[in-house]
Structure formats: structure tokens, C-alpha cells
JSON list of C-alpha atoms in Angstrom, two decimals:
[
{"chain": "C", "resi": 5, "resn": "UNK", "atom": "CA", "xyz": [26.03, 4.76, 2.27]},
{"chain": "C", "resi": 6, "resn": "UNK", "atom": "CA", "xyz": [26.68, 4.48, -1.23]},
{"chain": "C", "resi": 7, "resn": "UNK", "atom": "CA", "xyz": [24.57, 1.55, -2.05]},
{"chain": "C", "resi": 8, "resn": "UNK", "atom": "CA", "xyz": [21.71, 3.47, -0.21]},
{"chain": "C", "resi": 9, "resn": "UNK", "atom": "CA", "xyz": [22.08, 6.82, -2.21]},
{"chain": "C", "resi": 10, "resn": "UNK", "atom": "CA", "xyz": [22.46, 4.60, -4.91]},
{"chain": "C", "resi": 11, "resn": "UNK", "atom": "CA", "xyz": [18.84, 2.87, -4.07]},
{"chain": "C", "resi": 12, "resn": "UNK", "atom": "CA", "xyz": [17.39, 6.47, -3.76]},
{"chain": "C", "resi": 13, "resn": "UNK", "atom": "CA", "xyz": [18.11, 7.84, -6.78]},
{"chain": "C", "resi": 14, "resn": "UNK", "atom": "CA", "xyz": [16.85, 4.73, -8.35]},
{"chain": "C", "resi": 15, "resn": "UNK", "atom": "CA", "xyz": [13.48, 4.76, -6.87]},
{"chain": "C", "resi": 16, "resn": "UNK", "atom": "CA", "xyz": [13.30, 8.51, -7.80]},
{"chain": "C", "resi": 17, "resn": "UNK", "atom": "CA", "xyz": [13.96, 7.97, -11.46]},
{"chain": "C", "resi": 18, "resn": "UNK", "atom": "CA", "xyz": [11.60, 5.27, -11.33]},
{"chain": "C", "resi": 19, "resn": "UNK", "atom": "CA", "xyz": [9.03, 7.29, -9.53]},
{"chain": "C", "resi": 20, "resn": "UNK", "atom": "CA", "xyz": [9.28, 10.09, -11.95]},
{"chain": "C", "resi": 21, "resn": "UNK", "atom": "CA", "xyz": [9.12, 7.72, -15.21]},
{"chain": "C", "resi": 22, "resn": "UNK", "atom": "CA", "xyz": [6.29, 6.12, -14.10]},
{"chain": "C", "resi": 23, "resn": "UNK", "atom": "CA", "xyz": [2.92, 6.51, -16.12]},
{"chain": "C", "resi": 24, "resn": "UNK", "atom": "CA", "xyz": [0.47, 8.32, -14.15]},
{"chain": "C", "resi": 25, "resn": "UNK", "atom": "CA", "xyz": [-2.24, 5.69, -12.68]},
{"chain": "C", "resi": 26, "resn": "UNK", "atom": "CA", "xyz": [-4.96, 8.20, -11.59]},
{"chain": "C", "resi": 27, "resn": "UNK", "atom": "CA", "xyz": [-7.76, 6.81, -14.13]},
{"chain": "C", "resi": 28, "resn": "UNK", "atom": "CA", "xyz": [-10.75, 5.21, -12.52]},
{"chain": "C", "resi": 29, "resn": "UNK", "atom": "CA", "xyz": [-10.17, 1.84, -14.27]},
{"chain": "C", "resi": 30, "resn": "UNK", "atom": "CA", "xyz": [-7.44, 1.05, -11.56]},
{"chain": "C", "resi": 31, "resn": "UNK", "atom": "CA", "xyz": [-10.06, 1.46, -8.84]},
{"chain": "C", "resi": 32, "resn": "UNK", "atom": "CA", "xyz": [-12.35, -1.27, -8.41]},
{"chain": "C", "resi": 33, "resn": "UNK", "atom": "CA", "xyz": [-14.97, 1.30, -7.55]},
{"chain": "C", "resi": 34, "resn": "UNK", "atom": "CA", "xyz": [-18.61, 1.11, -8.56]},
{"chain": "C", "resi": 35, "resn": "UNK", "atom": "CA", "xyz": [-21.95, 2.58, -8.11]},
{"chain": "C", "resi": 36, "resn": "UNK", "atom": "CA", "xyz": [-22.90, -0.33, -5.57]},
{"chain": "C", "resi": 37, "resn": "UNK", "atom": "CA", "xyz": [-20.05, 0.11, -3.16]},
{"chain": "C", "resi": 38, "resn": "UNK", "atom": "CA", "xyz": [-20.69, 2.01, 0.31]},
{"chain": "C", "resi": 39, "resn": "UNK", "atom": "CA", "xyz": [-20.81, 5.36, 0.29]},
{"chain": "C", "resi": 40, "resn": "UNK", "atom": "CA", "xyz": [-18.05, 5.40, 3.26]},
{"chain": "C", "resi": 41, "resn": "UNK", "atom": "CA", "xyz": [-16.04, 2.35, 1.39]},
{"chain": "C", "resi": 42, "resn": "UNK", "atom": "CA", "xyz": [-15.82, 4.83, -1.24]},
{"chain": "C", "resi": 43, "resn": "UNK", "atom": "CA", "xyz": [-14.96, 7.64, 0.52]},
{"chain": "C", "resi": 44, "resn": "UNK", "atom": "CA", "xyz": [-12.41, 6.15, 2.36]},
{"chain": "C", "resi": 45, "resn": "UNK", "atom": "CA", "xyz": [-10.85, 4.85, -1.23]},
{"chain": "C", "resi": 46, "resn": "UNK", "atom": "CA", "xyz": [-10.14, 8.26, -2.33]},
{"chain": "C", "resi": 47, "resn": "UNK", "atom": "CA", "xyz": [-9.05, 9.78, 0.55]},
{"chain": "C", "resi": 48, "resn": "UNK", "atom": "CA", "xyz": [-6.61, 6.81, 0.82]},
{"chain": "C", "resi": 49, "resn": "UNK", "atom": "CA", "xyz": [-5.37, 7.38, -2.45]},
{"chain": "C", "resi": 50, "resn": "UNK", "atom": "CA", "xyz": [-4.38, 10.90, -1.08]},
{"chain": "C", "resi": 51, "resn": "UNK", "atom": "CA", "xyz": [-2.75, 8.89, 2.00]},
{"chain": "C", "resi": 52, "resn": "UNK", "atom": "CA", "xyz": [-1.06, 6.80, -0.58]},
{"chain": "C", "resi": 53, "resn": "UNK", "atom": "CA", "xyz": [0.28, 9.67, -3.31]},
{"chain": "C", "resi": 54, "resn": "UNK", "atom": "CA", "xyz": [2.04, 11.51, -0.03]},
{"chain": "C", "resi": 55, "resn": "UNK", "atom": "CA", "xyz": [3.58, 8.69, 1.82]},
{"chain": "C", "resi": 56, "resn": "UNK", "atom": "CA", "xyz": [3.77, 5.09, -0.26]},
{"chain": "C", "resi": 57, "resn": "UNK", "atom": "CA", "xyz": [4.33, 5.74, -3.66]},
{"chain": "C", "resi": 58, "resn": "UNK", "atom": "CA", "xyz": [7.80, 6.73, -3.44]},
{"chain": "C", "resi": 59, "resn": "UNK", "atom": "CA", "xyz": [8.63, 2.86, -2.91]},
{"chain": "C", "resi": 60, "resn": "UNK", "atom": "CA", "xyz": [5.48, 1.09, -3.90]},
{"chain": "C", "resi": 61, "resn": "UNK", "atom": "CA", "xyz": [5.22, 3.34, -6.91]},
{"chain": "C", "resi": 62, "resn": "UNK", "atom": "CA", "xyz": [2.28, 4.83, -8.76]},
{"chain": "C", "resi": 63, "resn": "UNK", "atom": "CA", "xyz": [0.92, 1.54, -10.41]},
{"chain": "C", "resi": 64, "resn": "UNK", "atom": "CA", "xyz": [1.32, -0.08, -7.20]},
{"chain": "C", "resi": 65, "resn": "UNK", "atom": "CA", "xyz": [4.16, -2.44, -8.76]},
{"chain": "C", "resi": 66, "resn": "UNK", "atom": "CA", "xyz": [6.94, -1.67, -6.05]},
{"chain": "C", "resi": 67, "resn": "UNK", "atom": "CA", "xyz": [10.42, -2.00, -7.14]},
{"chain": "C", "resi": 68, "resn": "UNK", "atom": "CA", "xyz": [11.78, -5.20, -7.98]},
{"chain": "C", "resi": 69, "resn": "UNK", "atom": "CA", "xyz": [14.13, -6.95, -5.75]},
{"chain": "C", "resi": 70, "resn": "UNK", "atom": "CA", "xyz": [13.46, -3.79, -3.31]},
{"chain": "C", "resi": 71, "resn": "UNK", "atom": "CA", "xyz": [10.43, -3.03, -2.33]},
{"chain": "C", "resi": 72, "resn": "UNK", "atom": "CA", "xyz": [7.13, -5.60, -2.95]},
{"chain": "C", "resi": 73, "resn": "UNK", "atom": "CA", "xyz": [4.27, -4.74, -5.41]},
{"chain": "C", "resi": 74, "resn": "UNK", "atom": "CA", "xyz": [1.15, -4.06, -3.97]},
{"chain": "C", "resi": 75, "resn": "UNK", "atom": "CA", "xyz": [-0.82, -4.79, -7.20]},
{"chain": "C", "resi": 76, "resn": "UNK", "atom": "CA", "xyz": [-2.23, -7.85, -7.53]},
{"chain": "C", "resi": 77, "resn": "UNK", "atom": "CA", "xyz": [-0.39, -9.19, -4.29]},
{"chain": "C", "resi": 78, "resn": "UNK", "atom": "CA", "xyz": [-0.96, -12.75, -2.71]},
{"chain": "C", "resi": 79, "resn": "UNK", "atom": "CA", "xyz": [0.69, -11.13, 0.37]},
{"chain": "C", "resi": 80, "resn": "UNK", "atom": "CA", "xyz": [-1.91, -8.24, 0.90]},
{"chain": "C", "resi": 81, "resn": "UNK", "atom": "CA", "xyz": [-4.72, -11.04, 0.36]},
{"chain": "C", "resi": 82, "resn": "UNK", "atom": "CA", "xyz": [-4.01, -13.40, 2.40]},
{"chain": "C", "resi": 83, "resn": "UNK", "atom": "CA", "xyz": [-1.92, -11.23, 5.69]},
{"chain": "C", "resi": 84, "resn": "UNK", "atom": "CA", "xyz": [-4.81, -8.28, 5.75]},
{"chain": "C", "resi": 85, "resn": "UNK", "atom": "CA", "xyz": [-3.87, -7.56, 9.37]},
{"chain": "C", "resi": 86, "resn": "UNK", "atom": "CA", "xyz": [-0.12, -8.22, 8.89]},
{"chain": "C", "resi": 87, "resn": "UNK", "atom": "CA", "xyz": [-0.25, -5.66, 6.18]},
{"chain": "C", "resi": 88, "resn": "UNK", "atom": "CA", "xyz": [-1.83, -3.00, 8.62]},
{"chain": "C", "resi": 89, "resn": "UNK", "atom": "CA", "xyz": [0.83, -3.56, 11.15]},
{"chain": "C", "resi": 90, "resn": "UNK", "atom": "CA", "xyz": [3.34, -3.30, 8.65]},
{"chain": "C", "resi": 91, "resn": "UNK", "atom": "CA", "xyz": [1.68, 0.39, 7.78]},
{"chain": "C", "resi": 92, "resn": "UNK", "atom": "CA", "xyz": [1.27, 1.20, 11.45]},
{"chain": "C", "resi": 93, "resn": "UNK", "atom": "CA", "xyz": [4.60, -0.20, 13.38]},
{"chain": "C", "resi": 94, "resn": "UNK", "atom": "CA", "xyz": [7.00, -0.84, 10.30]},
{"chain": "C", "resi": 95, "resn": "UNK", "atom": "CA", "xyz": [7.99, -4.25, 8.67]},
{"chain": "C", "resi": 96, "resn": "UNK", "atom": "CA", "xyz": [11.57, -5.44, 8.71]},
{"chain": "C", "resi": 97, "resn": "UNK", "atom": "CA", "xyz": [12.79, -8.98, 7.79]},
{"chain": "C", "resi": 98, "resn": "UNK", "atom": "CA", "xyz": [11.76, -11.58, 4.95]},
{"chain": "C", "resi": 99, "resn": "UNK", "atom": "CA", "xyz": [8.51, -11.59, 3.49]},
{"chain": "C", "resi": 100, "resn": "UNK", "atom": "CA", "xyz": [7.35, -13.24, 0.10]},
{"chain": "C", "resi": 101, "resn": "UNK", "atom": "CA", "xyz": [5.08, -11.42, -2.29]},
{"chain": "C", "resi": 102, "resn": "UNK", "atom": "CA", "xyz": [4.13, -13.62, -5.37]},
{"chain": "C", "resi": 103, "resn": "UNK", "atom": "CA", "xyz": [6.61, -16.19, -4.86]},
{"chain": "C", "resi": 104, "resn": "UNK", "atom": "CA", "xyz": [9.56, -13.92, -4.64]},
{"chain": "C", "resi": 105, "resn": "UNK", "atom": "CA", "xyz": [11.37, -12.90, -1.35]},
{"chain": "C", "resi": 106, "resn": "UNK", "atom": "CA", "xyz": [11.58, -9.22, -0.22]},
{"chain": "C", "resi": 107, "resn": "UNK", "atom": "CA", "xyz": [14.43, -8.36, 2.50]},
{"chain": "C", "resi": 108, "resn": "UNK", "atom": "CA", "xyz": [14.31, -4.63, 3.04]},
{"chain": "C", "resi": 109, "resn": "UNK", "atom": "CA", "xyz": [12.51, -2.18, 5.60]},
{"chain": "C", "resi": 110, "resn": "UNK", "atom": "CA", "xyz": [9.58, -0.28, 5.72]},
{"chain": "C", "resi": 111, "resn": "UNK", "atom": "CA", "xyz": [9.63, 2.42, 8.92]},
{"chain": "C", "resi": 112, "resn": "UNK", "atom": "CA", "xyz": [6.60, 3.57, 10.60]},
{"chain": "C", "resi": 113, "resn": "UNK", "atom": "CA", "xyz": [4.69, 5.79, 8.51]},
{"chain": "C", "resi": 114, "resn": "UNK", "atom": "CA", "xyz": [3.31, 8.06, 11.40]},
{"chain": "C", "resi": 115, "resn": "UNK", "atom": "CA", "xyz": [-0.24, 7.73, 9.99]},
{"chain": "C", "resi": 116, "resn": "UNK", "atom": "CA", "xyz": [-2.86, 7.80, 12.40]},
{"chain": "C", "resi": 117, "resn": "UNK", "atom": "CA", "xyz": [-5.29, 4.91, 12.78]},
{"chain": "C", "resi": 118, "resn": "UNK", "atom": "CA", "xyz": [-7.97, 6.42, 10.33]},
{"chain": "C", "resi": 119, "resn": "UNK", "atom": "CA", "xyz": [-5.30, 7.26, 7.35]},
{"chain": "C", "resi": 120, "resn": "UNK", "atom": "CA", "xyz": [-3.85, 3.68, 7.52]},
{"chain": "C", "resi": 121, "resn": "UNK", "atom": "CA", "xyz": [-7.69, 1.95, 7.26]},
{"chain": "C", "resi": 122, "resn": "UNK", "atom": "CA", "xyz": [-8.28, 4.75, 4.36]},
{"chain": "C", "resi": 123, "resn": "UNK", "atom": "CA", "xyz": [-5.14, 3.60, 2.55]},
{"chain": "C", "resi": 124, "resn": "UNK", "atom": "CA", "xyz": [-5.90, -0.01, 2.99]},
{"chain": "C", "resi": 125, "resn": "UNK", "atom": "CA", "xyz": [-9.13, 0.59, 1.59]},
{"chain": "C", "resi": 126, "resn": "UNK", "atom": "CA", "xyz": [-7.72, 1.70, -1.20]},
{"chain": "C", "resi": 127, "resn": "UNK", "atom": "CA", "xyz": [-4.65, -0.55, -1.68]},
{"chain": "C", "resi": 128, "resn": "UNK", "atom": "CA", "xyz": [-7.58, -3.20, -1.59]},
{"chain": "C", "resi": 129, "resn": "UNK", "atom": "CA", "xyz": [-9.31, -1.88, -4.29]},
{"chain": "C", "resi": 130, "resn": "UNK", "atom": "CA", "xyz": [-6.66, -0.60, -7.03]},
{"chain": "C", "resi": 131, "resn": "UNK", "atom": "CA", "xyz": [-4.32, -2.09, -9.29]},
{"chain": "C", "resi": 132, "resn": "UNK", "atom": "CA", "xyz": [-6.34, -5.39, -9.88]},
{"chain": "C", "resi": 133, "resn": "UNK", "atom": "CA", "xyz": [-7.24, -5.99, -6.22]},
{"chain": "C", "resi": 134, "resn": "UNK", "atom": "CA", "xyz": [-10.39, -6.47, -5.21]},
{"chain": "C", "resi": 135, "resn": "UNK", "atom": "CA", "xyz": [-10.39, -7.52, -1.68]},
{"chain": "C", "resi": 136, "resn": "UNK", "atom": "CA", "xyz": [-13.79, -6.88, -0.02]},
{"chain": "C", "resi": 137, "resn": "UNK", "atom": "CA", "xyz": [-13.54, -6.51, 3.40]},
{"chain": "C", "resi": 138, "resn": "UNK", "atom": "CA", "xyz": [-13.87, -2.94, 4.79]},
{"chain": "C", "resi": 139, "resn": "UNK", "atom": "CA", "xyz": [-10.67, -2.22, 6.96]},
{"chain": "C", "resi": 140, "resn": "UNK", "atom": "CA", "xyz": [-12.68, 0.43, 9.77]},
{"chain": "C", "resi": 141, "resn": "UNK", "atom": "CA", "xyz": [-10.45, 2.98, 11.79]},
{"chain": "C", "resi": 142, "resn": "UNK", "atom": "CA", "xyz": [-11.58, 0.22, 14.71]},
{"chain": "C", "resi": 143, "resn": "UNK", "atom": "CA", "xyz": [-10.00, -2.62, 13.00]},
{"chain": "C", "resi": 144, "resn": "UNK", "atom": "CA", "xyz": [-6.82, -0.78, 13.16]},
{"chain": "C", "resi": 145, "resn": "UNK", "atom": "CA", "xyz": [-6.87, 0.12, 16.38]},
{"chain": "C", "resi": 146, "resn": "UNK", "atom": "CA", "xyz": [-7.14, -3.43, 17.73]},
{"chain": "C", "resi": 147, "resn": "UNK", "atom": "CA", "xyz": [-3.35, -3.98, 15.66]},
{"chain": "C", "resi": 148, "resn": "UNK", "atom": "CA", "xyz": [-1.24, -4.12, 18.70]},
{"chain": "C", "resi": 149, "resn": "UNK", "atom": "CA", "xyz": [2.73, -4.33, 18.29]}
]
């Protein structure tokens, strides 16, 4: 219990001390992108700020040895369906991200399929990620336990 409280305190300190990363340079949005994707990315940024930022940080770099990075994440790039599944249903057990093993738990966030699609599109196009596939609500709805 004390360990969990300490981890929460550390995360809160990190969240409040992290530099705000709201600049457009953090997003791979360009004028040639599909307008639907641009809108999804913007909605996803809000979802990320509301649900994901406390563990994965405003800069997407996560918390070392606790919560994996999403920024320039090889796991995210190579495991899109598993990433969607983690947001939709949670994730427990070991995963390796950028050569580092993480073994913490992610609880299901209770997001709708459209919110999951939006946050995936945001994450796929933020912090140096440039994952070109568009995640749709239909694709998210097909991901089952």
C-alpha cells in the first residue's frame, strides 16, 4: 500500500513538473493529411490529456521502470492491435518497449470505441511517432478480448 502511494506521489510530481507539450511541433499534423484524421488527432489529444497523461506524461515519455513510453515507441509501432486492446481492456504482464521490460498494470479506461480511435490517432502522430495508418471506430470495435 505504501509503495503504491509513493508511486502515485512520484507520478504527480512528474506530471506537475513536466514541460507543457502542446505545441504543434509535437504532432505530425500537416496540411496534406486527411481532414478526418486531423480532427481525430485533435479529439485524441483531449482524451490523452484527460486519461493517459498521468502515467505516460505530457511528453509521452512515460515513467522509467513504471510506465512505458509512447514517444518513439517500437511496441506501439509494431503492435497496433495489442495497443488498442490495452486501451480498451487494460494490460497486465510483461511487455518490452524500446528494449526495456515493463511489468505494471494498465486498467481499462472505460473509453468508447471512437475515443480509443481518436487517442490512438493522436499517439500515433505525436512525439516523433509517424504511424501512417488511420485507426477507425470500426477497427477498434473489431478488437475483442
